[in-house]
Tab-separated table of C-alpha atoms in Angstrom:
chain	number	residue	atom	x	y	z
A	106	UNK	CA	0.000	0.000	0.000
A	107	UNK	CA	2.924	2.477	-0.697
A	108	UNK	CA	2.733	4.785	2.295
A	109	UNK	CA	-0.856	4.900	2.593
A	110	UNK	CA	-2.627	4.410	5.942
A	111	UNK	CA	-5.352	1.649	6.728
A	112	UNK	CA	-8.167	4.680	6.113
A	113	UNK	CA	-7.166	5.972	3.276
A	114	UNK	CA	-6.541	2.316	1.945
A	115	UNK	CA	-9.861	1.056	2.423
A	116	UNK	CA	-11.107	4.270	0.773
A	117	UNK	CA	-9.305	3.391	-2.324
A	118	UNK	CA	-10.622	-0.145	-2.064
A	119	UNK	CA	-13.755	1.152	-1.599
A	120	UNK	CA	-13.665	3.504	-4.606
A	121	UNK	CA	-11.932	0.617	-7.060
A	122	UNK	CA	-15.182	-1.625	-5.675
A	123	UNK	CA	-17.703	1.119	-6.890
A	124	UNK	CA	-16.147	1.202	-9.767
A	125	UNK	CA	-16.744	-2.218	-10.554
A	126	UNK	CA	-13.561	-4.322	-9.712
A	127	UNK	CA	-13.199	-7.307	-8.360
A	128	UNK	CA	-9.959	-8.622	-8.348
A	129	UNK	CA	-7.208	-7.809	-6.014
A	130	UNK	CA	-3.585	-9.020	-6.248
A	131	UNK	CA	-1.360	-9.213	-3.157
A	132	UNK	CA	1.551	-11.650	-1.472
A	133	UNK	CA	2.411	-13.360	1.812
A	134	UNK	CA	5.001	-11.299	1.982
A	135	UNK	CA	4.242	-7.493	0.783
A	136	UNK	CA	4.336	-4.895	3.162
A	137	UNK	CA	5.378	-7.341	5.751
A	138	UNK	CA	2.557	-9.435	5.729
A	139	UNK	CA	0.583	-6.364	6.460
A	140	UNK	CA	-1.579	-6.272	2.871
A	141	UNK	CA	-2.955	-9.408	2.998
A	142	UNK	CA	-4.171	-8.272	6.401
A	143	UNK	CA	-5.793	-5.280	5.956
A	144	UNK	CA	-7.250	-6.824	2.443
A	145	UNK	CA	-9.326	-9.158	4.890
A	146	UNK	CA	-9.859	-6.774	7.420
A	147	UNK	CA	-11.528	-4.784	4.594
A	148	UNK	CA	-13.424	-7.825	3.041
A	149	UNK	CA	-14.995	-8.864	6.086
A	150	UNK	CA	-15.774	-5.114	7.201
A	151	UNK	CA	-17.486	-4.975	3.794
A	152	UNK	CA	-19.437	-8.442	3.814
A	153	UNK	CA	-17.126	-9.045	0.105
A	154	UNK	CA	-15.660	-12.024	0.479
A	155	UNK	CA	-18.124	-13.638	-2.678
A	156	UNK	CA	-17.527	-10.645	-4.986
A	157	UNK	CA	-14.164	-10.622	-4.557
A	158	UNK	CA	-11.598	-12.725	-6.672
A	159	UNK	CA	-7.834	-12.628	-4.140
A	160	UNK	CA	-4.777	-13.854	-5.812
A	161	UNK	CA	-1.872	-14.036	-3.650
A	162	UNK	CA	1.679	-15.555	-3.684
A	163	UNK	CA	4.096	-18.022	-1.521
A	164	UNK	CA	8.061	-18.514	-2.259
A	165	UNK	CA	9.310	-15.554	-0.978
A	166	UNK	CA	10.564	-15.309	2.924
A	167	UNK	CA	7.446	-13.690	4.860
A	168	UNK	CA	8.832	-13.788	8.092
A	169	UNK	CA	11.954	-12.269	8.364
A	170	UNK	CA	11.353	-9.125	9.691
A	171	UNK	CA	9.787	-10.805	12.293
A	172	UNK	CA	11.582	-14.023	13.281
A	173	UNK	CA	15.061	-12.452	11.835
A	174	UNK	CA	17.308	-12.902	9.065
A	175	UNK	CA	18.981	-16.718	8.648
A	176	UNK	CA	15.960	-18.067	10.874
A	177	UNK	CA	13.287	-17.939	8.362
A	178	UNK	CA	14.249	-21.194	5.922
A	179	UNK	CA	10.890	-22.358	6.432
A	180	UNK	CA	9.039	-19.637	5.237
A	181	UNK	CA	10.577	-19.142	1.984
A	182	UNK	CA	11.253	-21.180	-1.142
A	183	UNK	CA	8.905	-23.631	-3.451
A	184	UNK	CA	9.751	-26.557	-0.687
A	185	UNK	CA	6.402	-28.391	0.500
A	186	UNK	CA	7.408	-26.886	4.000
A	187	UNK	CA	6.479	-23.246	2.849
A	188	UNK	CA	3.697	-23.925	0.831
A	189	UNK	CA	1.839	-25.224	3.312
A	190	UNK	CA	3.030	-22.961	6.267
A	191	UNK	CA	2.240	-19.836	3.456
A	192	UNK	CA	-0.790	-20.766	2.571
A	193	UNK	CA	-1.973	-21.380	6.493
A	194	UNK	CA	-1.324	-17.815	7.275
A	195	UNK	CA	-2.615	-16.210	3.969
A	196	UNK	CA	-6.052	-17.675	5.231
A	197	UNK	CA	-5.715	-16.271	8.365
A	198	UNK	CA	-4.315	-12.948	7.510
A	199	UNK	CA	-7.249	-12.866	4.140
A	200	UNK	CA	-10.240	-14.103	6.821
A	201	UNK	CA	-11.125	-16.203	4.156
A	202	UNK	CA	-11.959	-20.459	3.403
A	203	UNK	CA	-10.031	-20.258	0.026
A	204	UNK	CA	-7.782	-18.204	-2.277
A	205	UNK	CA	-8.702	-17.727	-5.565
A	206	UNK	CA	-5.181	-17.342	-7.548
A	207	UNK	CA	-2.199	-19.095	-5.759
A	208	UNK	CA	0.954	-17.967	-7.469
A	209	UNK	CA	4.160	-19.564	-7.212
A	210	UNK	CA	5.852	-16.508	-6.279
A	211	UNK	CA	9.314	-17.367	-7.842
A	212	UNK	CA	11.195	-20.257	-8.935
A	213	UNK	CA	13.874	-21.307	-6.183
A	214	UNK	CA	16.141	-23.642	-8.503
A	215	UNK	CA	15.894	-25.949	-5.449
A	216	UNK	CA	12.348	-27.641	-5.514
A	217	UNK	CA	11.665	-30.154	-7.924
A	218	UNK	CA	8.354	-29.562	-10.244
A	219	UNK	CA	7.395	-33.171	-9.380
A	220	UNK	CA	7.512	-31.988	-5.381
A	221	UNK	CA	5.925	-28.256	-6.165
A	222	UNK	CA	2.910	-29.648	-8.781
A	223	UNK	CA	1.775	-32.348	-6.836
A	224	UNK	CA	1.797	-30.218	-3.423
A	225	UNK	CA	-0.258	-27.640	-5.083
A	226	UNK	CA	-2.546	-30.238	-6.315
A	227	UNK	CA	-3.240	-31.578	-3.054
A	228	UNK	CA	-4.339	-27.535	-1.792
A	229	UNK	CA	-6.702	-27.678	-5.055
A	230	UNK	CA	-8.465	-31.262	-3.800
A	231	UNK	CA	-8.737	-29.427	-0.373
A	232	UNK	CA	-10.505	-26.264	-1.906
A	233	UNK	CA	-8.216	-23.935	-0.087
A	234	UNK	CA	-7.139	-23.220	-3.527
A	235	UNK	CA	-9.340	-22.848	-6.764
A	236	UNK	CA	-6.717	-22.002	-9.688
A	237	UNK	CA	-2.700	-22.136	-9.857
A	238	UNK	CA	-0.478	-19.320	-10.858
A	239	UNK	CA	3.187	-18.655	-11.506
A	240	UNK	CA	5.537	-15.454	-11.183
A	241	UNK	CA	8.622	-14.863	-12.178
A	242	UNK	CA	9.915	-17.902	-13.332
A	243	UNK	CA	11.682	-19.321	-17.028
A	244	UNK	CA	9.154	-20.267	-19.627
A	245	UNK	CA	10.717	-23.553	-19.517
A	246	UNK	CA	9.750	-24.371	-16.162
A	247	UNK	CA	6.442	-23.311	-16.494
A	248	UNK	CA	6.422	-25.522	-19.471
A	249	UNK	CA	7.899	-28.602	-17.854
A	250	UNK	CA	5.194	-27.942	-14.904
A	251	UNK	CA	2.171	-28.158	-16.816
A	252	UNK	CA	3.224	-30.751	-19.269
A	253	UNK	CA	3.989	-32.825	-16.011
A	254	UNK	CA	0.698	-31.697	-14.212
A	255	UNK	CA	-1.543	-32.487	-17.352
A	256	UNK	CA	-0.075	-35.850	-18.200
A	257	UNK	CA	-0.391	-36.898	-14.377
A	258	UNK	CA	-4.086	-35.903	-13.557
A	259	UNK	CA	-2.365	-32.652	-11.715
A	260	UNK	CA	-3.568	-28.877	-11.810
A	261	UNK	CA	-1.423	-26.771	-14.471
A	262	UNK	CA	-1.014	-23.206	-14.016
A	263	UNK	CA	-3.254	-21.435	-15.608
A	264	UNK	CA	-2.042	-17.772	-15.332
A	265	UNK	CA	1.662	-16.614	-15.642
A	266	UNK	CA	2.524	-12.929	-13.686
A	267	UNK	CA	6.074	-11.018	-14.717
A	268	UNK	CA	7.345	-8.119	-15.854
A	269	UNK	CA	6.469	-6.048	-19.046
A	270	UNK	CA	5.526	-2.933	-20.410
A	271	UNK	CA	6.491	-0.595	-23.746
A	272	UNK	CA	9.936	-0.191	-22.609
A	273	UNK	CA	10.633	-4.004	-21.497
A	274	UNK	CA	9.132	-6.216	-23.695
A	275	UNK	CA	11.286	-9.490	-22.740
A	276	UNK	CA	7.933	-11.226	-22.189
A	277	UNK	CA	7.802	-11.574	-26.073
A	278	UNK	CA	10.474	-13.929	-26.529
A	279	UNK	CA	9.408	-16.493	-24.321
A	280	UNK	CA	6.807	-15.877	-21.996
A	281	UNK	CA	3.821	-14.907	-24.620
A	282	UNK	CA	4.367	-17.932	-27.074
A	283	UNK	CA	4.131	-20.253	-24.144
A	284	UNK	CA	0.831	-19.061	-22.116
A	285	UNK	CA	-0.559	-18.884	-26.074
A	286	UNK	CA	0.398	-22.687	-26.551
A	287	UNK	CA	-1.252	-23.630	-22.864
A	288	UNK	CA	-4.069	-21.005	-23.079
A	289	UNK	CA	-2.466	-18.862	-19.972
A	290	UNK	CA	-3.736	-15.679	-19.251
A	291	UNK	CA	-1.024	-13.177	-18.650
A	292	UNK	CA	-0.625	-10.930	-15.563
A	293	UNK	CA	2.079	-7.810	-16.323
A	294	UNK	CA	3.498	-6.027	-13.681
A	295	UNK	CA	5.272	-2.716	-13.817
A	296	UNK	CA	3.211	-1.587	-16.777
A	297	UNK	CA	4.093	1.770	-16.252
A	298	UNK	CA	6.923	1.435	-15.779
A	299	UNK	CA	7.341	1.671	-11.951
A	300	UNK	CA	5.480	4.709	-11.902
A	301	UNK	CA	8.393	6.421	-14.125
A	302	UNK	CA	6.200	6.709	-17.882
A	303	UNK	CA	5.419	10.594	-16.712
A	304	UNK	CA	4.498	13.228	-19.383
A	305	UNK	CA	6.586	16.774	-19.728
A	306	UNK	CA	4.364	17.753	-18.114
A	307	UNK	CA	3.550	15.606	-15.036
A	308	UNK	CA	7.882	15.818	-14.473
A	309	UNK	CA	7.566	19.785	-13.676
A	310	UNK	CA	4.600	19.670	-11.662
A	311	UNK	CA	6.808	16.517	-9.295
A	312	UNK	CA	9.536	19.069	-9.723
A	313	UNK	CA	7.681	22.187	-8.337
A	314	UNK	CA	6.380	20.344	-5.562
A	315	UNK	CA	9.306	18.442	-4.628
A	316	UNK	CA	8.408	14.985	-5.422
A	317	UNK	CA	10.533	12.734	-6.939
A	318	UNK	CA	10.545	9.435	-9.225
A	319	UNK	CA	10.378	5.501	-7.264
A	320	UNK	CA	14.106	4.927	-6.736
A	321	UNK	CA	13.601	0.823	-6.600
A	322	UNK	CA	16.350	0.489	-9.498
A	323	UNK	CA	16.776	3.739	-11.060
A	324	UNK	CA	17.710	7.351	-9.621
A	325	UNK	CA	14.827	10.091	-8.722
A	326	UNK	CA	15.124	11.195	-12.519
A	327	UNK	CA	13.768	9.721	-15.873
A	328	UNK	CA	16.713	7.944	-17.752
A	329	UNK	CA	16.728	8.885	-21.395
A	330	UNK	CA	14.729	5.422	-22.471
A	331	UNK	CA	11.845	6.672	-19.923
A	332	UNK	CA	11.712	9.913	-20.958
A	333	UNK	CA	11.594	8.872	-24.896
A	334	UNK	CA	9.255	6.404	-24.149
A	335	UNK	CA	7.294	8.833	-22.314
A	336	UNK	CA	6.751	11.211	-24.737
A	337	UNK	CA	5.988	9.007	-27.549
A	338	UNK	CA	3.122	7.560	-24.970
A	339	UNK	CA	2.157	11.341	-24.501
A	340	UNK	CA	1.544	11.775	-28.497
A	341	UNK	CA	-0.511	8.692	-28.697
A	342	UNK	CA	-2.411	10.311	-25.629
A	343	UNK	CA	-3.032	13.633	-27.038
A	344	UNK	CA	-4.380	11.180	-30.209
A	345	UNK	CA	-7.175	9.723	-27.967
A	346	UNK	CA	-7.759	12.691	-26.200
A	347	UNK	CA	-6.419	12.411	-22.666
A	348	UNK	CA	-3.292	13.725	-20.832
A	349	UNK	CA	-3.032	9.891	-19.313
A	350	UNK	CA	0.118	8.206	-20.699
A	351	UNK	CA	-0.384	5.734	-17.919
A	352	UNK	CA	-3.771	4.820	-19.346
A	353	UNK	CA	-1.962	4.559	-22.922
A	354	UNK	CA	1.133	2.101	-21.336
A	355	UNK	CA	-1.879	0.335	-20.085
A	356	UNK	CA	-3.888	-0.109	-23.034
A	357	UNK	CA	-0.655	-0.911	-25.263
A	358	UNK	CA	-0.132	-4.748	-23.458
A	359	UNK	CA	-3.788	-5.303	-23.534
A	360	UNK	CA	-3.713	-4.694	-27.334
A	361	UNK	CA	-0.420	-7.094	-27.710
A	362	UNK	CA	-2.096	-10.664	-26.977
A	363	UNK	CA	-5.313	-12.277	-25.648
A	364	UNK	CA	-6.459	-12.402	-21.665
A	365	UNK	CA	-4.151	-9.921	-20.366
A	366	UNK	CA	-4.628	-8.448	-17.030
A	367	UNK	CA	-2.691	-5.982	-16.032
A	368	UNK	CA	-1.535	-5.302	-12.678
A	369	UNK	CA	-1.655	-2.029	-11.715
A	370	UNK	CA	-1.636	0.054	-8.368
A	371	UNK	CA	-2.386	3.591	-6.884
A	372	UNK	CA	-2.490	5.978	-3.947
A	373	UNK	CA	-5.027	7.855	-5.045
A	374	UNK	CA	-8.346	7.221	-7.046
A	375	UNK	CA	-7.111	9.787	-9.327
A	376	UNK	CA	-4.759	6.991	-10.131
A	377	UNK	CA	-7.824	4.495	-10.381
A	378	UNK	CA	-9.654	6.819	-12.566
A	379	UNK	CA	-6.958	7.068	-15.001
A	380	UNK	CA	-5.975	2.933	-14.856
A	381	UNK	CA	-9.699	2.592	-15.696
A	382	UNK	CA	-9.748	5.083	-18.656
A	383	UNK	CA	-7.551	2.505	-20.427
A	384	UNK	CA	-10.396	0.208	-20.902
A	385	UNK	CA	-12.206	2.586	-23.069
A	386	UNK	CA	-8.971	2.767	-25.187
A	387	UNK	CA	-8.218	0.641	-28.054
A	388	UNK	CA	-4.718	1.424	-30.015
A	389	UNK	CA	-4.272	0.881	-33.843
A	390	UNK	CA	-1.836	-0.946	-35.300
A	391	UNK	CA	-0.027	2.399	-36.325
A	392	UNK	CA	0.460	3.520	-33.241
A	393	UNK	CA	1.067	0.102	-31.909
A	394	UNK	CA	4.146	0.550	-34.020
A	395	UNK	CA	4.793	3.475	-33.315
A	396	UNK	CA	5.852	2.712	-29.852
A	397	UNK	CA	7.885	-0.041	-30.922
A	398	UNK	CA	9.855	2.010	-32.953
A	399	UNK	CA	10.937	4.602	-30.385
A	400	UNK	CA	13.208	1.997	-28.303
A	401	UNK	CA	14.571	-1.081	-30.175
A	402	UNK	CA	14.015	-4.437	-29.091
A	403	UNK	CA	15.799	-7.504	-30.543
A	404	UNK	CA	13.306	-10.796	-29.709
A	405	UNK	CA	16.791	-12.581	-30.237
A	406	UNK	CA	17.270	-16.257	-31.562
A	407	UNK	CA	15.686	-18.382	-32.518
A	408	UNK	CA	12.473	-16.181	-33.401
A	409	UNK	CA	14.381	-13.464	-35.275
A	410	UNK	CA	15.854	-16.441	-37.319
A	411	UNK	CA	12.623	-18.458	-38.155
A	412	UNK	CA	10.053	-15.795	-37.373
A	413	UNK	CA	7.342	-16.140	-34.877
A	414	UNK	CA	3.943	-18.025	-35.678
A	415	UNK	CA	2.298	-17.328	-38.320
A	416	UNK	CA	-0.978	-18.163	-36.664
A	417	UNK	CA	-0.611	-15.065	-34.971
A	418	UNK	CA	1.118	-13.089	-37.687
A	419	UNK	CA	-0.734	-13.944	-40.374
A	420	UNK	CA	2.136	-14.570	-42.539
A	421	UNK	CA	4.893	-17.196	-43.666
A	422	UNK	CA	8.372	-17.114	-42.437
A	423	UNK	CA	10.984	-16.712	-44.975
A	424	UNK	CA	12.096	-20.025	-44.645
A	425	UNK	CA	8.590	-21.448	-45.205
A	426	UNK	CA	7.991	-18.753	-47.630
A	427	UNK	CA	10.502	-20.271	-50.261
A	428	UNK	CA	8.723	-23.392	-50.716
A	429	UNK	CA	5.453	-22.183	-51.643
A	430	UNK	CA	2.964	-19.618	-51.296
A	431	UNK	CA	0.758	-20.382	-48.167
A	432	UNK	CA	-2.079	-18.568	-47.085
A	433	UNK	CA	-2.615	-18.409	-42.770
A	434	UNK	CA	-5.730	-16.031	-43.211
């Protein structure tokens, strides 16, 4: 919840309710365990439990801050151990029967899929858990998971959560093809980049009053990709009619593949105003490209060799091309 207070938290809950969502994202872990908390505090104070659809996420170390550093083995990793230990507080903390979404925070490297699959299976036959996730993690592994969970009568994933937005568009390489081929739904994070796609003029009004960028990575200031990136999504704005280049960010990864939900946050309903505007916006291909265009990005090998499917491009790759003329229409 950034810096917000429990009051002014609920209100944006509240507000983002009204407004007709219904899905919340959280973690065992964020804000030291202190947002699944107040989520469930606000669900129950609210009689929401039914409307509301809670993913949240085990893997990383919850307990740290509380039991200290180097003490807290159990409560981290994709081991059975902290799955189950995870996944008995999150119900506690959310005030709730079941969880929705259970993510697989992060891959570990440690846990075998074999162990992690068919311990998540077992929290699906309970009904503490309805659907499987996964953050974070190689498209490989998510691959080897489900092909192991489907050919043994297990639960695959069935949503994938990670990083992308206009300026990082890794998830094309990898990540996209494979929740295509398993019919995944996609869950970006950092969509606007952090907080740092900010028009001309949003910059001098932070500036005047003082107020500087999220410093998670990057300094207080826009690097040069951010603010070219920016400004491009500031034209495509001013084409639609709004000063929102967060709505445009937004609306550009809904417009790049099916069931994407993007993941997006605020600590005001200013904020929720403009994440909801993006809905209402649907980018053309021209502007699609132009985007792409203002910062390169290589999709790398083997894809820039062999081309990606034409199923979704609608056209042969050259190496298929020189054999005959085939139509994917």
């Amino acid at each position: 919840m950034g810096s917000m207070n429990k009051e002014q938290a609920f209100e944006l809950l509240d507000a983002f309710y009204e407004a007709g969502g219904n899905f919340v994202d959280t973690a065992n872990s964020y804000q030291n365990e202190q947002s699944e908390t107040w989520i469930g505090e606000w669900m129950k104070s609210r009689k929401l439990r039914d409307q509301i659809v809670i993913s949240t996420k085990f893997t990383t170390d919850y307990k740290g801050y509380d039991v200290g550093k180097g003490k807290s083995a159990n409560y981290c990793g994709n081991h059975k151990r902290s799955l189950h230990v995870s996944v008995r507080d999150s119900l506690r903390k959310l005030q709730t029967d079941w969880i929705d979404i259970l993510y697989v925070h992060w891959w570990d490297y440690m846990s075998s899929i074999e162990e992690v699959m068919n311990s998540l299976h077992i929290l699906v036959q309970q009904g503490k858990v309805l659907y499987l996730g996964v953050s974070d993690t190689p498209a490989w592994v998510v691959s080897a998971a489900n092909y192991y969970a489907t050919s043994h009568g297990k639960t695959p994933f069935s949503i994938y959560q990670g990083k992308w937005n206009v300026l990082n568009r890794d998830f094309e390489r990898d990540i996209i093809p494979m929740a295509r081929h398993f019919g995944m739904a996609l869950a970006p994070w950092d969509v606007m980049g952090g907080g740092r796609f900010q028009s001309k003029k949003a910059m001098e009004e932070r500036k005047k009053n003082g107020e500087g960028l999220r410093t998670f990575v990057d300094g207080p200031e826009q690097t040069d990709k951010e603010v070219k990136i920016s400004e491009a999504l500031a034209k495509v704005a001013e084409e639609h009619g709004t000063e929102s280049v967060t709505a445009i960010a937004i609306a550009y990864v809904r417009s790049k593949a099916k069931n994407v939900f993007p993941l997006v946050g605020g600590r005001k309903i200013e904020h929720l105003k403009q994440n909801i505007e993006a809905l209402s916006i649907k980018l053309t291909p021209e502007q699609i490209e132009y985007l792409e265009s203002i910062i390169p990005f290589d999709v790398g090998f083997p894809t820039n060799f062999i081309g990606d499917d034409p199923a979704v491009t609608k056209k042969a790759s050259l190496l298929t091309a020189m054999s005959a003329q085939i139509s994917f229409d």
